[in-house]
GROMACS .gro file of C-alpha atoms in nm:
model
  275
    1UNK     CA    1  -2.438  -2.159  -0.226
    2UNK     CA    2  -2.052  -2.035  -0.229
    3UNK     CA    3  -1.888  -1.981   0.127
    4UNK     CA    4  -1.830  -1.590   0.135
    5UNK     CA    5  -1.500  -1.669   0.336
    6UNK     CA    6  -1.353  -1.821   0.037
    7UNK     CA    7  -1.416  -1.510  -0.181
    8UNK     CA    8  -1.120  -1.316  -0.284
    9UNK     CA    9  -0.970  -0.977  -0.137
   10UNK     CA   10  -0.986  -0.682  -0.386
   11UNK     CA   11  -0.632  -0.490  -0.331
   12UNK     CA   12  -0.616  -0.171  -0.603
   13UNK     CA   13  -0.313   0.105  -0.629
   14UNK     CA   14  -0.240   0.342  -0.855
   15UNK     CA   15   0.039   0.111  -1.016
   16UNK     CA   16   0.295  -0.104  -0.889
   17UNK     CA   17   0.381   0.003  -0.510
   18UNK     CA   18   0.081  -0.172  -0.424
   19UNK     CA   19   0.240  -0.516  -0.462
   20UNK     CA   20   0.412  -0.463  -0.150
   21UNK     CA   21   0.076  -0.468   0.036
   22UNK     CA   22  -0.028  -0.774  -0.181
   23UNK     CA   23   0.321  -0.941  -0.080
   24UNK     CA   24   0.244  -0.925   0.291
   25UNK     CA   25  -0.122  -1.023   0.270
   26UNK     CA   26   0.026  -1.356   0.060
   27UNK     CA   27   0.283  -1.390   0.385
   28UNK     CA   28   0.065  -1.316   0.655
   29UNK     CA   29  -0.265  -1.454   0.536
   30UNK     CA   30  -0.170  -1.748   0.274
   31UNK     CA   31  -0.508  -1.912   0.270
   32UNK     CA   32  -0.653  -1.598   0.129
   33UNK     CA   33  -0.724  -1.538  -0.253
   34UNK     CA   34  -0.610  -1.177  -0.379
   35UNK     CA   35  -0.759  -0.985  -0.702
   36UNK     CA   36  -0.507  -0.709  -0.748
   37UNK     CA   37  -0.572  -0.421  -1.017
   38UNK     CA   38  -0.283  -0.171  -1.090
   39UNK     CA   39  -0.410   0.140  -1.257
   40UNK     CA   40  -0.078   0.166  -1.466
   41UNK     CA   41  -0.251   0.374  -1.745
   42UNK     CA   42  -0.352   0.660  -1.515
   43UNK     CA   43  -0.035   0.649  -1.259
   44UNK     CA   44   0.064   0.846  -1.090
   45UNK     CA   45  -0.218   0.955  -0.871
   46UNK     CA   46   0.007   1.212  -0.685
   47UNK     CA   47  -0.044   1.473  -0.928
   48UNK     CA   48  -0.417   1.423  -0.951
   49UNK     CA   49  -0.721   1.620  -0.788
   50UNK     CA   50  -0.916   1.462  -0.498
   51UNK     CA   51  -1.238   1.456  -0.733
   52UNK     CA   52  -1.029   1.255  -1.007
   53UNK     CA   53  -0.885   1.015  -0.753
   54UNK     CA   54  -1.218   0.960  -0.619
   55UNK     CA   55  -1.354   0.872  -0.964
   56UNK     CA   56  -1.082   0.661  -1.026
   57UNK     CA   57  -1.116   0.456  -0.712
   58UNK     CA   58  -1.502   0.425  -0.779
   59UNK     CA   59  -1.430   0.257  -1.130
   60UNK     CA   60  -1.175   0.023  -0.954
   61UNK     CA   61  -1.417  -0.074  -0.703
   62UNK     CA   62  -1.685  -0.145  -0.944
   63UNK     CA   63  -1.452  -0.353  -1.152
   64UNK     CA   64  -1.344  -0.544  -0.841
   65UNK     CA   65  -1.678  -0.605  -0.754
   66UNK     CA   66  -1.739  -0.809  -1.074
   67UNK     CA   67  -1.473  -1.036  -0.914
   68UNK     CA   68  -1.727  -1.118  -0.630
   69UNK     CA   69  -1.459  -0.980  -0.367
   70UNK     CA   70  -1.524  -0.994   0.002
   71UNK     CA   71  -1.306  -0.711   0.116
   72UNK     CA   72  -1.119  -0.414  -0.002
   73UNK     CA   73  -0.773  -0.302   0.063
   74UNK     CA   74  -0.684   0.051  -0.084
   75UNK     CA   75  -0.300  -0.042  -0.125
   76UNK     CA   76  -0.239   0.335  -0.211
   77UNK     CA   77  -0.153   0.629   0.019
   78UNK     CA   78  -0.296   0.880  -0.209
   79UNK     CA   79  -0.644   0.692  -0.280
   80UNK     CA   80  -0.653   0.617   0.103
   81UNK     CA   81  -0.625   0.970   0.192
   82UNK     CA   82  -0.880   1.108  -0.044
   83UNK     CA   83  -1.150   0.815  -0.112
   84UNK     CA   84  -1.114   0.587   0.174
   85UNK     CA   85  -1.422   0.761   0.350
   86UNK     CA   86  -1.627   0.780   0.041
   87UNK     CA   87  -1.590   0.423  -0.051
   88UNK     CA   88  -1.656   0.318   0.301
   89UNK     CA   89  -1.996   0.472   0.278
   90UNK     CA   90  -2.076   0.339  -0.057
   91UNK     CA   91  -1.957  -0.001  -0.083
   92UNK     CA   92  -2.098  -0.309   0.084
   93UNK     CA   93  -1.814  -0.484   0.184
   94UNK     CA   94  -1.550  -0.370   0.430
   95UNK     CA   95  -1.288  -0.138   0.281
   96UNK     CA   96  -0.959  -0.042   0.447
   97UNK     CA   97  -0.657   0.179   0.357
   98UNK     CA   98  -0.284   0.183   0.441
   99UNK     CA   99  -0.273   0.492   0.679
  100UNK     CA  100  -0.456   0.426   0.989
  101UNK     CA  101  -0.274   0.108   1.078
  102UNK     CA  102   0.080   0.259   0.982
  103UNK     CA  103  -0.018   0.564   1.207
  104UNK     CA  104  -0.101   0.328   1.499
  105UNK     CA  105   0.215   0.146   1.509
  106UNK     CA  106   0.411   0.488   1.509
  107UNK     CA  107   0.210   0.608   1.779
  108UNK     CA  108   0.287   0.268   1.968
  109UNK     CA  109   0.680   0.281   1.873
  110UNK     CA  110   0.787   0.616   1.933
  111UNK     CA  111   0.957   0.689   2.273
  112UNK     CA  112   1.036   1.062   2.219
  113UNK     CA  113   0.706   1.152   2.035
  114UNK     CA  114   0.890   1.252   1.734
  115UNK     CA  115   0.776   1.066   1.422
  116UNK     CA  116   0.894   1.131   1.069
  117UNK     CA  117   0.690   1.070   0.735
  118UNK     CA  118   0.835   1.006   0.417
  119UNK     CA  119   0.564   0.986   0.114
  120UNK     CA  120   0.488   1.158  -0.230
  121UNK     CA  121   0.399   1.510  -0.234
  122UNK     CA  122   0.054   1.440  -0.279
  123UNK     CA  123   0.017   1.231   0.012
  124UNK     CA  124   0.233   1.488   0.228
  125UNK     CA  125   0.004   1.773   0.104
  126UNK     CA  126  -0.296   1.595   0.272
  127UNK     CA  127  -0.168   1.625   0.605
  128UNK     CA  128  -0.336   1.285   0.635
  129UNK     CA  129  -0.050   1.111   0.865
  130UNK     CA  130  -0.014   1.421   1.095
  131UNK     CA  131  -0.382   1.463   1.128
  132UNK     CA  132  -0.429   1.064   1.208
  133UNK     CA  133  -0.125   1.107   1.481
  134UNK     CA  134  -0.269   1.377   1.614
  135UNK     CA  135  -0.615   1.232   1.667
  136UNK     CA  136  -0.430   0.943   1.843
  137UNK     CA  137  -0.187   1.158   2.062
  138UNK     CA  138  -0.194   1.520   2.046
  139UNK     CA  139   0.138   1.558   2.204
  140UNK     CA  140   0.329   1.398   1.913
  141UNK     CA  141   0.518   1.580   1.695
  142UNK     CA  142   0.496   1.486   1.320
  143UNK     CA  143   0.782   1.586   1.077
  144UNK     CA  144   0.713   1.520   0.710
  145UNK     CA  145   0.924   1.512   0.392
  146UNK     CA  146   0.805   1.441   0.033
  147UNK     CA  147   1.060   1.208  -0.156
  148UNK     CA  148   0.935   1.254  -0.503
  149UNK     CA  149   1.253   1.066  -0.616
  150UNK     CA  150   1.220   0.750  -0.451
  151UNK     CA  151   0.940   0.586  -0.639
  152UNK     CA  152   1.118   0.600  -0.996
  153UNK     CA  153   1.454   0.491  -0.833
  154UNK     CA  154   1.256   0.185  -0.704
  155UNK     CA  155   1.069   0.114  -1.033
  156UNK     CA  156   1.401   0.156  -1.208
  157UNK     CA  157   1.564  -0.133  -1.005
  158UNK     CA  158   1.819   0.112  -0.830
  159UNK     CA  159   1.734  -0.008  -0.461
  160UNK     CA  160   2.080  -0.129  -0.383
  161UNK     CA  161   2.268   0.170  -0.521
  162UNK     CA  162   2.484   0.445  -0.425
  163UNK     CA  163   2.302   0.698  -0.573
  164UNK     CA  164   1.971   0.590  -0.430
  165UNK     CA  165   2.149   0.608  -0.078
  166UNK     CA  166   2.258   0.962  -0.136
  167UNK     CA  167   1.882   1.061  -0.199
  168UNK     CA  168   1.728   0.895   0.114
  169UNK     CA  169   1.992   1.069   0.298
  170UNK     CA  170   1.922   1.405   0.140
  171UNK     CA  171   1.562   1.389   0.219
  172UNK     CA  172   1.586   1.245   0.597
  173UNK     CA  173   1.865   1.436   0.704
  174UNK     CA  174   1.634   1.709   0.850
  175UNK     CA  175   1.408   1.456   1.003
  176UNK     CA  176   1.735   1.347   1.165
  177UNK     CA  177   1.790   1.679   1.283
  178UNK     CA  178   1.456   1.686   1.450
  179UNK     CA  179   1.566   1.364   1.631
  180UNK     CA  180   1.311   1.140   1.513
  181UNK     CA  181   1.308   0.802   1.685
  182UNK     CA  182   1.023   0.635   1.453
  183UNK     CA  183   0.991   0.675   1.043
  184UNK     CA  184   0.680   0.587   0.868
  185UNK     CA  185   0.746   0.480   0.518
  186UNK     CA  186   0.451   0.636   0.364
  187UNK     CA  187   0.437   0.526   0.037
  188UNK     CA  188   0.386   0.165  -0.080
  189UNK     CA  189   0.694   0.164  -0.310
  190UNK     CA  190   0.926   0.280   0.045
  191UNK     CA  191   0.925  -0.066   0.220
  192UNK     CA  192   1.150  -0.223  -0.091
  193UNK     CA  193   1.385   0.070   0.041
  194UNK     CA  194   1.362  -0.083   0.411
  195UNK     CA  195   1.709  -0.273   0.428
  196UNK     CA  196   1.894   0.052   0.297
  197UNK     CA  197   1.705   0.287   0.515
  198UNK     CA  198   1.803   0.054   0.791
  199UNK     CA  199   2.144   0.041   0.688
  200UNK     CA  200   2.156   0.445   0.673
  201UNK     CA  201   1.944   0.517   0.988
  202UNK     CA  202   2.075   0.260   1.224
  203UNK     CA  203   1.878   0.089   1.505
  204UNK     CA  204   1.789   0.408   1.686
  205UNK     CA  205   1.528   0.495   1.445
  206UNK     CA  206   1.229   0.232   1.414
  207UNK     CA  207   1.104   0.203   1.033
  208UNK     CA  208   0.731   0.159   1.053
  209UNK     CA  209   0.598  -0.057   0.732
  210UNK     CA  210   0.253   0.037   0.667
  211UNK     CA  211   0.216  -0.252   0.420
  212UNK     CA  212   0.277  -0.500   0.673
  213UNK     CA  213   0.072  -0.310   0.955
  214UNK     CA  214  -0.217  -0.310   0.690
  215UNK     CA  215  -0.188  -0.700   0.642
  216UNK     CA  216  -0.219  -0.742   1.001
  217UNK     CA  217  -0.530  -0.496   1.032
  218UNK     CA  218  -0.664  -0.688   0.736
  219UNK     CA  219  -0.665  -0.993   0.953
  220UNK     CA  220  -0.815  -0.867   1.244
  221UNK     CA  221  -1.100  -0.724   1.005
  222UNK     CA  222  -1.135  -1.013   0.871
  223UNK     CA  223  -1.143  -1.236   1.183
  224UNK     CA  224  -1.417  -1.011   1.362
  225UNK     CA  225  -1.628  -1.036   1.077
  226UNK     CA  226  -1.628  -1.408   1.011
  227UNK     CA  227  -1.453  -1.388   0.660
  228UNK     CA  228  -1.170  -1.571   0.709
  229UNK     CA  229  -1.088  -1.820   0.459
  230UNK     CA  230  -0.974  -2.133   0.677
  231UNK     CA  231  -0.964  -2.364   0.362
  232UNK     CA  232  -0.635  -2.461   0.253
  233UNK     CA  233  -0.572  -2.439  -0.132
  234UNK     CA  234  -0.618  -2.769  -0.293
  235UNK     CA  235  -0.363  -2.911  -0.547
  236UNK     CA  236  -0.575  -2.903  -0.820
  237UNK     CA  237  -0.695  -2.555  -0.725
  238UNK     CA  238  -0.591  -2.259  -1.005
  239UNK     CA  239  -0.368  -1.996  -0.843
  240UNK     CA  240  -0.568  -1.803  -0.575
  241UNK     CA  241  -0.394  -1.479  -0.714
  242UNK     CA  242  -0.493  -1.269  -1.027
  243UNK     CA  243  -0.353  -0.984  -1.153
  244UNK     CA  244  -0.530  -0.682  -1.365
  245UNK     CA  245  -0.385  -0.374  -1.501
  246UNK     CA  246  -0.508  -0.071  -1.715
  247UNK     CA  247  -0.202  -0.086  -1.922
  248UNK     CA  248   0.157  -0.216  -1.971
  249UNK     CA  249   0.105  -0.560  -1.871
  250UNK     CA  250   0.450  -0.696  -1.942
  251UNK     CA  251   0.636  -0.430  -1.723
  252UNK     CA  252   0.387  -0.476  -1.455
  253UNK     CA  253   0.440  -0.880  -1.435
  254UNK     CA  254   0.834  -0.795  -1.455
  255UNK     CA  255   0.821  -0.588  -1.135
  256UNK     CA  256   0.563  -0.824  -0.984
  257UNK     CA  257   0.792  -1.119  -1.036
  258UNK     CA  258   1.083  -0.915  -0.893
  259UNK     CA  259   0.904  -0.861  -0.548
  260UNK     CA  260   0.625  -1.132  -0.487
  261UNK     CA  261   0.715  -1.487  -0.373
  262UNK     CA  262   0.509  -1.636  -0.659
  263UNK     CA  263   0.560  -1.672  -1.053
  264UNK     CA  264   0.313  -1.398  -1.225
  265UNK     CA  265   0.284  -1.516  -1.543
  266UNK     CA  266   0.081  -1.258  -1.685
  267UNK     CA  267  -0.167  -0.949  -1.614
  268UNK     CA  268  -0.491  -0.906  -1.772
  269UNK     CA  269  -0.543  -0.534  -1.911
  270UNK     CA  270  -0.903  -0.432  -1.825
  271UNK     CA  271  -1.071  -0.094  -2.008
  272UNK     CA  272  -1.111   0.057  -1.616
  273UNK     CA  273  -1.289   0.340  -1.799
  274UNK     CA  274  -1.575   0.148  -1.915
  275UNK     CA  275  -1.628   0.097  -1.533
   0.00000   0.00000   0.00000
């Protein structure tokens, strides 16, 4: 009988951004195996309805279950906001998202109870960060800002670029005027802009990276449920990381190789609508 602790973790996202979550899992849980699915054929999720996002998420989870995963990480803010509760009720393995842990860290970090959130329009429209933080501390004021131009700039590779810096400042100006001391990077692409934001905002504003916080929350979850893989990778064992997409595998692999600490040779295309 196979030890469940050696089973992989399923990670899924609407496309490429969730790779920042996978990266943090690789860094913080180096003995864990990962099956990653990027829904590159149907990205972005931000302009889809709640019902559609739930349907997409169910299809992806059904695929991940064929890979005999032991836990699922929704590495997408929009899918977390819309589908986390549904999936937690329906799936027989632990499921976590990227919002709760980031919100917790922001609440713990703020000194003046002024927290900024930058995210996609869809995530901002759900008020999920505001609601989650308000449950933790009703006295905290959350100022949200949708930043629709940042994702395409990241995917274009314009991370260290004057245009990107100018757009970041245009988006965060209002947050700075509200005297925020903590900023949640509420889209999984945004951690790739962390060094630029640190340069522009200085040390006065604490940047919260939900990708990192999610990896730490996953570590705690696996430990509590005795699901941690404590066996190091054998020398002759195949790569512990497998990647699947719904379209455009070459572009996915190129982006993955630009941010992950491993060499991604390919991603297999899956007909996700069949699940």
